[in-house]
Amino acid sequence: MKRIWLAPVLMGLVSVGAAPRASFDPKLPVFGARLAKLPAGPGMEIAARACLSCHSSDILRQQRLTEAQWAASVKKMIGWGADVPGEQEHALVRYLSSHFGPDNHRFEPTLTRPIGR
């Protein structure tokens, strides 16, 4: 009677071990790879230094934020340690809002594969 709990546990372990693994095309880039360059323009160097140390360029390229939203996001990232000196904050916000604002239609998602696959 005390071993009744063992059957469901064993069934669960067997079913997990028998689960099919997903297959991925090895030609796809690894998730998190920097696939695209940032658009040229004033503030690009600031964005590369401050943003790409933690984020891929695709994260920036897919955004469609207003200038006010970018300002709030930059301020938040500075609070989390982004390297943006005070005199460069406005230039960074202008760069991000001019290239990745509400009219941003340049982003095309890229298929990737998991790391280690």
Coordinates of C-alpha atoms in Angstrom, one line a residue:
M1 CA 0.0 0.0 0.0
K2 CA 2.8 2.4 0.8
R3 CA 4.3 1.9 -2.7
I4 CA 1.1 3.1 -4.6
W5 CA 2.7 6.6 -5.0
L6 CA 5.6 5.1 -6.8
A7 CA 3.6 4.1 -9.9
P8 CA 2.6 7.7 -11.0
V9 CA 6.1 8.9 -10.3
L10 CA 7.7 6.2 -12.5
M11 CA 5.2 6.8 -15.2
G12 CA 6.0 10.5 -15.2
L13 CA 9.7 9.8 -15.4
V14 CA 9.3 7.4 -18.3
S15 CA 7.1 9.8 -20.2
V16 CA 9.6 12.7 -19.8
G17 CA 12.4 10.5 -21.0
A18 CA 10.5 9.3 -24.0
A19 CA 9.4 12.8 -25.1
P20 CA 10.6 13.6 -28.7
R21 CA 13.2 16.3 -29.0
A22 CA 12.7 19.2 -31.3
S23 CA 14.9 19.3 -34.4
F24 CA 16.6 22.5 -35.5
D25 CA 18.3 23.5 -38.7
P26 CA 22.1 23.7 -37.8
K27 CA 22.5 26.3 -40.5
L28 CA 20.4 28.8 -38.5
P29 CA 22.3 31.3 -36.4
V30 CA 22.5 30.7 -32.6
F31 CA 19.9 32.5 -30.5
G32 CA 21.3 35.8 -29.3
A33 CA 23.8 36.3 -32.1
R34 CA 24.2 39.9 -33.2
L35 CA 22.8 39.6 -36.7
A36 CA 22.3 43.1 -37.8
K37 CA 24.2 46.3 -37.4
L38 CA 22.6 49.4 -36.0
P39 CA 21.7 52.1 -38.5
A40 CA 24.3 54.8 -39.0
G41 CA 23.7 58.2 -37.6
P42 CA 24.5 60.5 -34.7
G43 CA 24.3 58.5 -31.5
M44 CA 25.0 55.1 -33.0
E45 CA 28.2 54.8 -31.1
I46 CA 26.5 55.6 -27.8
A47 CA 23.8 53.0 -28.5
A48 CA 26.3 50.4 -29.5
R49 CA 28.2 50.9 -26.2
A50 CA 25.3 51.4 -23.9
C51 CA 22.7 48.9 -25.4
L52 CA 24.6 46.2 -27.1
S53 CA 26.6 45.2 -24.0
C54 CA 23.3 43.5 -22.8
H55 CA 20.9 43.4 -25.8
S56 CA 21.2 42.1 -29.3
S57 CA 20.7 44.6 -32.1
D58 CA 17.5 42.8 -33.0
I59 CA 16.0 43.8 -29.6
L60 CA 16.5 47.4 -30.5
R61 CA 15.5 47.1 -34.2
Q62 CA 12.1 45.6 -33.3
Q63 CA 11.0 48.4 -31.0
R64 CA 8.5 51.1 -32.0
L65 CA 8.6 53.5 -29.1
T66 CA 7.9 57.2 -29.0
E67 CA 10.6 59.7 -27.9
A68 CA 9.0 59.9 -24.4
Q69 CA 8.9 56.1 -24.2
W70 CA 12.6 55.8 -25.3
A71 CA 13.5 58.5 -22.7
A72 CA 11.8 56.4 -19.9
S73 CA 13.4 53.2 -21.2
V74 CA 16.9 54.8 -21.3
K75 CA 16.4 56.3 -17.8
K76 CA 15.4 52.8 -16.6
M77 CA 18.5 51.2 -18.2
I78 CA 20.8 53.8 -16.7
G79 CA 19.3 52.9 -13.3
W80 CA 20.3 49.3 -14.1
G81 CA 23.8 50.2 -15.0
A82 CA 23.8 51.2 -18.7
D83 CA 26.9 53.3 -19.5
V84 CA 25.3 56.6 -20.6
P85 CA 26.9 59.7 -19.2
G86 CA 24.4 62.5 -18.5
E87 CA 25.5 64.6 -21.5
Q88 CA 24.9 61.7 -23.9
E89 CA 21.5 60.7 -22.7
H90 CA 19.5 63.1 -24.9
A91 CA 21.6 62.1 -28.0
L92 CA 20.9 58.4 -27.3
V93 CA 17.1 59.0 -26.9
R94 CA 17.1 61.0 -30.2
Y95 CA 19.0 58.3 -32.0
L96 CA 16.7 55.5 -30.7
S97 CA 13.5 57.4 -31.3
S98 CA 14.5 58.5 -34.9
H99 CA 15.5 55.0 -35.9
F100 CA 13.2 52.8 -33.8
G101 CA 10.1 55.0 -33.4
P102 CA 6.4 54.2 -34.1
D103 CA 7.0 54.3 -37.9
N104 CA 9.7 51.6 -37.7
H105 CA 8.9 49.1 -40.4
R106 CA 12.5 47.9 -41.0
F107 CA 12.5 45.0 -38.6
E108 CA 12.3 41.5 -40.1
P109 CA 12.5 38.7 -37.5
T110 CA 15.3 36.2 -37.9
L111 CA 14.9 32.5 -37.3
T112 CA 17.5 31.2 -34.8
R113 CA 18.3 27.9 -33.1
P114 CA 18.8 27.4 -29.4
I115 CA 22.3 27.7 -28.0
G116 CA 24.1 24.3 -28.0
R117 CA 21.9 22.8 -30.7

